[in-house]
CSV table of N, CA and C in Angstrom, one decimal:
chain,number,residue,atom,x,y,z
A,1072,UNK,N,94.3,73.2,121.8
A,1072,UNK,CA,94.4,71.8,121.2
A,1072,UNK,C,93.7,70.9,122.1
A,1073,UNK,N,92.9,70.0,121.4
A,1073,UNK,CA,92.2,69.0,122.1
A,1073,UNK,C,93.2,68.0,122.7
A,1074,UNK,N,92.9,67.6,123.9
A,1074,UNK,CA,93.9,66.6,124.6
A,1074,UNK,C,93.9,65.3,123.8
A,1075,UNK,N,92.9,65.0,123.0
A,1075,UNK,CA,92.8,63.7,122.3
A,1075,UNK,C,93.5,63.8,120.9
A,1076,UNK,N,93.9,65.0,120.5
A,1076,UNK,CA,94.5,65.2,119.2
A,1076,UNK,C,95.9,64.5,119.3
A,1077,UNK,N,96.1,63.7,118.3
A,1077,UNK,CA,97.3,62.9,118.2
A,1077,UNK,C,98.4,63.7,117.4
A,1078,UNK,N,99.6,63.9,118.0
A,1078,UNK,CA,100.6,64.6,117.4
A,1078,UNK,C,101.4,63.7,116.4
A,1079,UNK,N,102.0,64.4,115.4
A,1079,UNK,CA,102.8,63.7,114.4
A,1079,UNK,C,104.0,63.0,115.1
A,1080,UNK,N,104.4,61.9,114.6
A,1080,UNK,CA,105.5,61.1,115.2
A,1080,UNK,C,106.8,62.0,115.2
A,1081,UNK,N,106.9,62.8,114.2
A,1081,UNK,CA,108.2,63.6,114.1
A,1081,UNK,C,108.3,64.6,115.3
A,1082,UNK,N,107.2,65.0,115.8
A,1082,UNK,CA,107.2,65.9,117.0
A,1082,UNK,C,107.9,65.2,118.1
A,1083,UNK,N,107.5,63.9,118.4
A,1083,UNK,CA,108.0,63.1,119.5
A,1083,UNK,C,109.5,62.8,119.2
A,1084,UNK,N,109.8,62.5,118.0
A,1084,UNK,CA,111.2,62.1,117.7
A,1084,UNK,C,112.1,63.4,117.9
A,1085,UNK,N,111.7,64.5,117.4
A,1085,UNK,CA,112.5,65.7,117.6
A,1085,UNK,C,112.6,66.1,119.1
A,1086,UNK,N,111.5,66.0,119.8
A,1086,UNK,CA,111.5,66.3,121.2
A,1086,UNK,C,112.5,65.4,122.0
A,1087,UNK,N,112.5,64.1,121.7
A,1087,UNK,CA,113.4,63.1,122.4
A,1087,UNK,C,114.8,63.4,122.0
A,1088,UNK,N,115.1,63.7,120.7
A,1088,UNK,CA,116.4,64.0,120.2
A,1088,UNK,C,116.9,65.3,120.9
A,1089,UNK,N,116.1,66.3,121.0
A,1089,UNK,CA,116.4,67.5,121.7
A,1089,UNK,C,116.8,67.2,123.2
A,1090,UNK,N,116.0,66.4,123.8
A,1090,UNK,CA,116.4,66.1,125.2
A,1090,UNK,C,117.7,65.3,125.3
A,1091,UNK,N,117.9,64.4,124.4
A,1091,UNK,CA,119.2,63.6,124.4
A,1091,UNK,C,120.4,64.6,124.2
A,1092,UNK,N,120.2,65.5,123.2
A,1092,UNK,CA,121.3,66.4,122.9
A,1092,UNK,C,121.6,67.3,124.1
A,1093,UNK,N,120.6,67.8,124.7
A,1093,UNK,CA,120.8,68.7,125.8
A,1093,UNK,C,121.3,68.0,127.1
A,1094,UNK,N,120.9,66.7,127.2
A,1094,UNK,CA,121.5,66.0,128.3
A,1094,UNK,C,123.0,65.7,128.1
A,1095,UNK,N,123.4,65.5,126.9
A,1095,UNK,CA,124.8,65.4,126.6
A,1095,UNK,C,125.5,66.7,127.0
A,1096,UNK,N,124.9,67.9,126.7
A,1096,UNK,CA,125.5,69.1,127.1
A,1096,UNK,C,125.6,69.2,128.6
A,1097,UNK,N,124.6,68.8,129.4
A,1097,UNK,CA,124.6,68.7,130.8
A,1097,UNK,C,125.8,67.8,131.3
A,1098,UNK,N,125.9,66.7,130.7
A,1098,UNK,CA,127.0,65.8,131.0
A,1098,UNK,C,128.4,66.4,130.8
A,1099,UNK,N,128.6,67.1,129.7
A,1099,UNK,CA,129.9,67.8,129.5
A,1099,UNK,C,130.1,68.9,130.5
A,1100,UNK,N,129.1,69.7,130.8
A,1100,UNK,CA,129.2,70.7,131.8
A,1100,UNK,C,129.6,70.1,133.1
A,1101,UNK,N,128.9,69.1,133.5
A,1101,UNK,CA,129.3,68.4,134.8
A,1101,UNK,C,130.7,67.9,134.8
A,1102,UNK,N,131.1,67.2,133.7
A,1102,UNK,CA,132.4,66.6,133.7
A,1102,UNK,C,133.5,67.7,133.6
A,1103,UNK,N,133.3,68.8,132.9
A,1103,UNK,CA,134.3,69.8,132.8
A,1103,UNK,C,134.4,70.6,134.2
A,1104,UNK,N,133.3,70.7,134.9
A,1104,UNK,CA,133.4,71.5,136.1
A,1104,UNK,C,133.5,70.7,137.4
A,1105,UNK,N,133.2,69.4,137.4
A,1105,UNK,CA,133.2,68.6,138.6
A,1105,UNK,C,134.1,67.4,138.5
A,1106,UNK,N,134.2,66.8,137.3
A,1106,UNK,CA,134.8,65.5,137.2
A,1106,UNK,C,136.2,65.6,136.6
A,1107,UNK,N,136.6,66.7,136.0
A,1107,UNK,CA,137.9,66.9,135.3
A,1107,UNK,C,139.0,66.9,136.4
A,1108,UNK,N,139.9,66.0,136.2
A,1108,UNK,CA,141.1,66.0,137.1
A,1108,UNK,C,142.3,66.5,136.4
A,1109,UNK,N,143.4,66.8,137.2
A,1109,UNK,CA,144.6,67.3,136.6
A,1109,UNK,C,145.2,66.2,135.7
A,1110,UNK,N,145.0,64.9,136.0
A,1110,UNK,CA,145.5,63.8,135.2
A,1110,UNK,C,144.8,63.8,133.8
A,1111,UNK,N,143.5,64.1,133.9
A,1111,UNK,CA,142.8,64.2,132.6
A,1111,UNK,C,143.2,65.3,131.7
A,1112,UNK,N,143.6,66.4,132.4
A,1112,UNK,CA,144.0,67.6,131.6
A,1112,UNK,C,145.4,67.3,131.0
A,1113,UNK,N,146.2,66.5,131.5
A,1113,UNK,CA,147.5,66.2,130.9
A,1113,UNK,C,147.3,65.4,129.6
A,1114,UNK,N,146.2,64.8,129.3
A,1114,UNK,CA,146.0,64.1,128.1
A,1114,UNK,C,145.4,65.0,127.0
A,1115,UNK,N,145.1,66.3,127.4
A,1115,UNK,CA,144.5,67.2,126.4
A,1115,UNK,C,145.7,68.0,125.8
A,1116,UNK,N,145.4,68.6,124.6
A,1116,UNK,CA,146.4,69.5,124.0
A,1116,UNK,C,146.7,70.7,125.0
A,1117,UNK,N,147.9,71.1,125.2
A,1117,UNK,CA,148.2,72.2,126.1
A,1117,UNK,C,147.5,73.5,125.8
A,1118,UNK,N,147.3,73.7,124.5
A,1118,UNK,CA,146.6,74.9,124.1
A,1118,UNK,C,145.1,74.9,124.6
A,1119,UNK,N,144.5,73.8,124.6
A,1119,UNK,CA,143.1,73.6,125.1
A,1119,UNK,C,143.1,73.8,126.6
A,1120,UNK,N,144.0,73.3,127.3
A,1120,UNK,CA,144.1,73.5,128.7
A,1120,UNK,C,144.3,74.9,129.1
A,1121,UNK,N,145.2,75.6,128.3
A,1121,UNK,CA,145.4,77.0,128.6
A,1121,UNK,C,144.1,77.9,128.3
A,1122,UNK,N,143.4,77.5,127.3
A,1122,UNK,CA,142.1,78.2,127.0
A,1122,UNK,C,141.2,78.0,128.2
A,1123,UNK,N,141.1,76.8,128.7
A,1123,UNK,CA,140.2,76.5,129.8
A,1123,UNK,C,140.6,77.3,131.0
A,1124,UNK,N,141.9,77.3,131.3
A,1124,UNK,CA,142.4,78.0,132.5
A,1124,UNK,C,142.2,79.5,132.4
A,1125,UNK,N,142.2,80.1,131.1
A,1125,UNK,CA,142.1,81.5,130.9
A,1125,UNK,C,140.6,82.0,130.7
A,1126,UNK,N,139.7,81.0,130.7
A,1126,UNK,CA,138.3,81.4,130.5
A,1126,UNK,C,137.8,82.2,131.7
A,1127,UNK,N,136.9,83.2,131.4
A,1127,UNK,CA,136.4,83.9,132.5
A,1127,UNK,C,135.5,83.1,133.4
A,1128,UNK,N,135.4,83.4,134.7
A,1128,UNK,CA,134.6,82.7,135.7
A,1128,UNK,C,133.1,82.7,135.3
A,1129,UNK,N,132.7,83.9,134.7
A,1129,UNK,CA,131.2,84.0,134.4
A,1129,UNK,C,130.8,83.0,133.3
A,1130,UNK,N,131.8,82.5,132.5
A,1130,UNK,CA,131.5,81.5,131.5
A,1130,UNK,C,130.9,80.2,132.0
A,1131,UNK,N,131.3,79.8,133.2
A,1131,UNK,CA,130.8,78.6,133.8
A,1131,UNK,C,129.3,78.7,134.0
A,1132,UNK,N,128.9,79.9,134.4
A,1132,UNK,CA,127.4,80.1,134.7
A,1132,UNK,C,126.6,80.3,133.4
A,1133,UNK,N,127.2,80.9,132.4
A,1133,UNK,CA,126.5,81.1,131.1
A,1133,UNK,C,126.4,79.7,130.5
A,1134,UNK,N,127.4,78.9,130.6
A,1134,UNK,CA,127.4,77.5,130.1
A,1134,UNK,C,126.3,76.7,130.8
A,1135,UNK,N,126.2,76.8,132.1
A,1135,UNK,CA,125.2,76.1,132.9
A,1135,UNK,C,123.8,76.6,132.4
A,1136,UNK,N,123.6,77.9,132.2
A,1136,UNK,CA,122.3,78.4,131.8
A,1136,UNK,C,122.0,77.8,130.4
A,1137,UNK,N,123.0,77.7,129.6
A,1137,UNK,CA,122.7,77.2,128.2
A,1137,UNK,C,122.3,75.7,128.3
A,1138,UNK,N,123.1,74.9,129.0
A,1138,UNK,CA,122.8,73.4,128.9
A,1138,UNK,C,121.6,73.0,129.8
A,1139,UNK,N,121.5,73.6,131.0
A,1139,UNK,CA,120.4,73.2,131.8
A,1139,UNK,C,119.1,73.9,131.3
A,1140,UNK,N,119.2,75.1,130.8
A,1140,UNK,CA,118.0,75.7,130.1
A,1140,UNK,C,117.5,74.8,129.0
A,1141,UNK,N,118.4,74.3,128.1
A,1141,UNK,CA,118.0,73.5,127.0
A,1141,UNK,C,117.4,72.2,127.5
A,1142,UNK,N,118.0,71.6,128.5
A,1142,UNK,CA,117.4,70.3,129.1
A,1142,UNK,C,116.0,70.5,129.6
A,1143,UNK,N,115.8,71.6,130.4
A,1143,UNK,CA,114.5,71.9,130.9
A,1143,UNK,C,113.5,72.2,129.8
A,1144,UNK,N,114.0,72.9,128.8
A,1144,UNK,CA,113.1,73.2,127.6
A,1144,UNK,C,112.7,72.0,126.9
A,1145,UNK,N,113.6,71.0,126.8
A,1145,UNK,CA,113.3,69.8,126.1
A,1145,UNK,C,112.3,68.9,126.9
A,1146,UNK,N,112.4,68.9,128.2
A,1146,UNK,CA,111.4,68.2,129.1
A,1146,UNK,C,110.1,68.9,128.9
A,1147,UNK,N,110.1,70.3,128.9
A,1147,UNK,CA,108.8,71.0,128.7
A,1147,UNK,C,108.2,70.7,127.4
A,1148,UNK,N,109.0,70.6,126.4
A,1148,UNK,CA,108.5,70.3,125.0
A,1148,UNK,C,107.9,68.9,125.0
A,1149,UNK,N,108.5,67.9,125.7
A,1149,UNK,CA,107.9,66.6,125.8
A,1149,UNK,C,106.6,66.6,126.5
A,1150,UNK,N,106.5,67.6,127.5
A,1150,UNK,CA,105.3,67.7,128.3
A,1150,UNK,C,104.2,68.6,127.5
A,1151,UNK,N,104.7,69.1,126.3
A,1151,UNK,CA,103.8,69.9,125.5
A,1151,UNK,C,103.4,71.2,126.2
A,1152,UNK,N,104.4,71.9,126.8
A,1152,UNK,CA,104.2,73.1,127.5
A,1152,UNK,C,104.8,74.3,126.7
A,1153,UNK,N,104.0,75.4,126.6
A,1153,UNK,CA,104.5,76.6,125.9
A,1153,UNK,C,105.7,77.2,126.5
A,1154,UNK,N,105.9,77.0,127.8
A,1154,UNK,CA,107.0,77.5,128.5
A,1154,UNK,C,108.4,77.0,127.9
A,1155,UNK,N,108.3,75.9,127.1
A,1155,UNK,CA,109.5,75.4,126.4
A,1155,UNK,C,110.1,76.5,125.5
A,1156,UNK,N,109.3,77.3,124.9
A,1156,UNK,CA,109.7,78.3,123.9
A,1156,UNK,C,110.7,79.3,124.7
A,1157,UNK,N,110.2,79.8,125.8
A,1157,UNK,CA,111.0,80.7,126.6
A,1157,UNK,C,112.3,80.1,127.0
A,1158,UNK,N,112.3,78.9,127.5
A,1158,UNK,CA,113.5,78.2,127.9
A,1158,UNK,C,114.5,78.0,126.8
A,1159,UNK,N,114.0,77.6,125.6
A,1159,UNK,CA,114.8,77.4,124.5
A,1159,UNK,C,115.4,78.8,124.0
A,1160,UNK,N,114.6,79.8,124.1
A,1160,UNK,CA,115.1,81.2,123.8
A,1160,UNK,C,116.2,81.6,124.7
A,1161,UNK,N,116.0,81.4,126.0
A,1161,UNK,CA,117.0,81.8,127.0
A,1161,UNK,C,118.3,80.9,126.8
A,1162,UNK,N,118.1,79.7,126.6
A,1162,UNK,CA,119.3,78.8,126.3
A,1162,UNK,C,120.0,79.3,125.1
A,1163,UNK,N,119.3,79.6,124.0
A,1163,UNK,CA,119.9,80.1,122.8
A,1163,UNK,C,120.7,81.4,123.0
A,1164,UNK,N,120.2,82.3,123.8
A,1164,UNK,CA,120.9,83.5,124.1
A,1164,UNK,C,122.2,83.2,124.9
A,1165,UNK,N,122.1,82.3,125.8
A,1165,UNK,CA,123.3,81.9,126.6
A,1165,UNK,C,124.4,81.3,125.7
A,1166,UNK,N,123.9,80.4,124.8
A,1166,UNK,CA,124.8,79.8,123.8
A,1166,UNK,C,125.5,80.8,122.9
A,1167,UNK,N,124.7,81.7,122.4
A,1167,UNK,CA,125.3,82.8,121.6
A,1167,UNK,C,126.4,83.6,122.3
A,1168,UNK,N,126.0,84.0,123.5
A,1168,UNK,CA,127.0,84.8,124.3
A,1168,UNK,C,128.3,83.9,124.5
A,1169,UNK,N,128.2,82.7,124.9
A,1169,UNK,CA,129.3,81.9,125.2
A,1169,UNK,C,130.1,81.5,124.0
A,1170,UNK,N,129.5,81.1,123.0
A,1170,UNK,CA,130.2,80.6,121.8
A,1170,UNK,C,130.9,81.8,121.0
A,1171,UNK,N,130.1,82.9,120.9
A,1171,UNK,CA,130.7,84.1,120.3
A,1171,UNK,C,131.9,84.7,121.1
A,1172,UNK,N,131.8,84.6,122.4
A,1172,UNK,CA,132.9,85.0,123.3
A,1172,UNK,C,134.1,84.1,123.0
A,1173,UNK,N,133.9,82.8,122.9
A,1173,UNK,CA,135.0,81.9,122.7
A,1173,UNK,C,135.7,82.2,121.3
A,1174,UNK,N,134.8,82.4,120.3
A,1174,UNK,CA,135.4,82.6,119.0
A,1174,UNK,C,136.1,83.9,118.8
A,1175,UNK,N,135.5,85.0,119.3
A,1175,UNK,CA,136.0,86.3,119.1
A,1175,UNK,C,136.9,86.8,120.2
A,1176,UNK,N,136.5,86.7,121.4
A,1176,UNK,CA,137.3,87.3,122.5
A,1176,UNK,C,138.5,86.4,122.9
A,1177,UNK,N,138.2,85.1,122.9
A,1177,UNK,CA,139.3,84.2,123.3
A,1177,UNK,C,140.2,83.8,122.1
A,1178,UNK,N,139.7,84.2,120.9
A,1178,UNK,CA,140.4,83.9,119.6
A,1178,UNK,C,140.8,82.4,119.5
A,1179,UNK,N,139.8,81.6,119.7
A,1179,UNK,CA,140.0,80.1,119.6
A,1179,UNK,C,140.5,79.6,118.3
A,1180,UNK,N,140.2,80.3,117.2
A,1180,UNK,CA,140.7,79.9,115.9
A,1180,UNK,C,142.2,80.1,115.8
A,1181,UNK,N,142.7,81.1,116.4
A,1181,UNK,CA,144.2,81.4,116.4
A,1181,UNK,C,144.9,80.3,117.2
A,1182,UNK,N,144.3,79.9,118.3
A,1182,UNK,CA,144.9,79.0,119.2
A,1182,UNK,C,144.7,77.5,118.7
A,1183,UNK,N,143.5,77.2,118.3
A,1183,UNK,CA,143.2,75.8,118.0
A,1183,UNK,C,143.0,75.4,116.6
A,1184,UNK,N,143.0,76.5,115.7
A,1184,UNK,CA,142.9,76.2,114.3
A,1184,UNK,C,141.4,76.4,113.8
A,1185,UNK,N,141.2,76.4,112.5
A,1185,UNK,CA,139.9,76.6,112.0
A,1185,UNK,C,138.9,75.5,112.3
A,1186,UNK,N,139.3,74.3,112.5
A,1186,UNK,CA,138.4,73.2,112.9
A,1186,UNK,C,137.7,73.5,114.2
A,1187,UNK,N,138.3,74.4,115.0
A,1187,UNK,CA,137.6,74.7,116.3
A,1187,UNK,C,136.3,75.4,116.1
A,1188,UNK,N,136.0,75.9,114.9
A,1188,UNK,CA,134.7,76.5,114.6
A,1188,UNK,C,133.6,75.5,114.4
A,1189,UNK,N,133.9,74.3,114.2
A,1189,UNK,CA,132.9,73.3,113.8
A,1189,UNK,C,131.9,73.1,114.9
A,1190,UNK,N,132.3,72.8,116.1
A,1190,UNK,CA,131.4,72.5,117.2
A,1190,UNK,C,130.6,73.7,117.6
A,1191,UNK,N,131.2,74.9,117.8
A,1191,UNK,CA,130.3,76.0,118.1
A,1191,UNK,C,129.2,76.3,117.0
A,1192,UNK,N,129.6,76.1,115.8
A,1192,UNK,CA,128.6,76.2,114.7
A,1192,UNK,C,127.4,75.2,114.8
A,1193,UNK,N,127.8,74.0,115.1
A,1193,UNK,CA,126.8,72.9,115.3
A,1193,UNK,C,125.9,73.3,116.5
A,1194,UNK,N,126.5,73.7,117.6
A,1194,UNK,CA,125.7,74.0,118.8
A,1194,UNK,C,124.8,75.1,118.5
A,1195,UNK,N,125.2,76.2,117.9
A,1195,UNK,CA,124.4,77.3,117.6
A,1195,UNK,C,123.3,76.9,116.7
A,1196,UNK,N,123.6,76.2,115.6
A,1196,UNK,CA,122.6,75.8,114.7
A,1196,UNK,C,121.5,74.9,115.3
A,1197,UNK,N,121.8,74.0,116.2
A,1197,UNK,CA,120.8,73.1,116.8
A,1197,UNK,C,120.0,74.0,117.8
A,1198,UNK,N,120.6,74.9,118.5
A,1198,UNK,CA,119.9,75.8,119.4
A,1198,UNK,C,118.9,76.6,118.7
A,1199,UNK,N,119.3,77.2,117.5
A,1199,UNK,CA,118.3,78.0,116.7
A,1199,UNK,C,117.2,77.1,116.2
A,1200,UNK,N,117.5,75.9,115.8
A,1200,UNK,CA,116.4,75.0,115.3
A,1200,UNK,C,115.5,74.7,116.5
A,1201,UNK,N,116.0,74.3,117.7
A,1201,UNK,CA,115.1,74.0,118.8
A,1201,UNK,C,114.2,75.2,119.1
A,1202,UNK,N,114.8,76.4,119.1
A,1202,UNK,CA,114.0,77.5,119.5
A,1202,UNK,C,112.8,77.7,118.5
A,1203,UNK,N,113.2,77.7,117.2
A,1203,UNK,CA,112.2,78.0,116.2
A,1203,UNK,C,111.2,76.8,116.0
A,1204,UNK,N,111.6,75.6,116.3
A,1204,UNK,CA,110.7,74.5,116.2
A,1204,UNK,C,109.7,74.6,117.4
A,1205,UNK,N,110.2,75.0,118.6
A,1205,UNK,CA,109.2,75.1,119.7
A,1205,UNK,C,108.3,76.3,119.4
A,1206,UNK,N,108.8,77.3,118.8
A,1206,UNK,CA,107.8,78.4,118.4
A,1206,UNK,C,106.8,78.0,117.5
A,1207,UNK,N,107.2,77.2,116.5
A,1207,UNK,CA,106.2,76.6,115.5
A,1207,UNK,C,105.2,75.7,116.2
A,1208,UNK,N,105.7,74.9,117.1
A,1208,UNK,CA,104.8,74.0,117.8
A,1208,UNK,C,103.8,74.8,118.6
A,1209,UNK,N,104.2,75.8,119.3
A,1209,UNK,CA,103.3,76.7,120.0
A,1209,UNK,C,102.3,77.3,119.1
A,1210,UNK,N,102.8,77.8,117.9
A,1210,UNK,CA,101.9,78.5,117.0
A,1210,UNK,C,100.9,77.5,116.4
A,1211,UNK,N,101.3,76.2,116.3
A,1211,UNK,CA,100.4,75.2,115.8
A,1211,UNK,C,99.5,74.6,116.8
A,1212,UNK,N,99.6,75.2,118.0
A,1212,UNK,CA,98.8,74.7,119.2
A,1212,UNK,C,99.1,73.3,119.6
A,1213,UNK,N,100.3,72.9,119.4
A,1213,UNK,CA,100.7,71.6,119.9
A,1213,UNK,C,101.1,71.7,121.3
A,1214,UNK,N,101.4,72.9,121.8
A,1214,UNK,CA,101.8,73.2,123.2
A,1214,UNK,C,100.7,73.9,123.9
A,1215,UNK,N,100.5,73.6,125.1
A,1215,UNK,CA,99.5,74.3,125.9
A,1215,UNK,C,100.1,75.1,127.1
């Protein structure tokens, strides 16, 4: 792609929204793992606290890979680097592992009800979109 080629405005809007979305994920990871106090947990439903307490230790790392990988991928997308595709793919894989574990192994629906599927579905859908959008951008030579 010629450096002077002007990209569609939608590319920049999607890239900025992807970065904001992934930074929200980073914020939630940081708050859940470093900022959450026992007082804060008392305001949460007991079932949710029990799920958090019973989650496997490796989940923290998979969650970190998912959110930090997505944030890095978003920055790379804004920088128009093809490496964004790999980071979005790696983030998507981590998201699938984590969300599917929560839904099936931790039986979140049984504990929290069917509405507990809404957020995992949204997170997975957005991650799939980010991955395939970045693949399309690379295929269209928008990324170098």
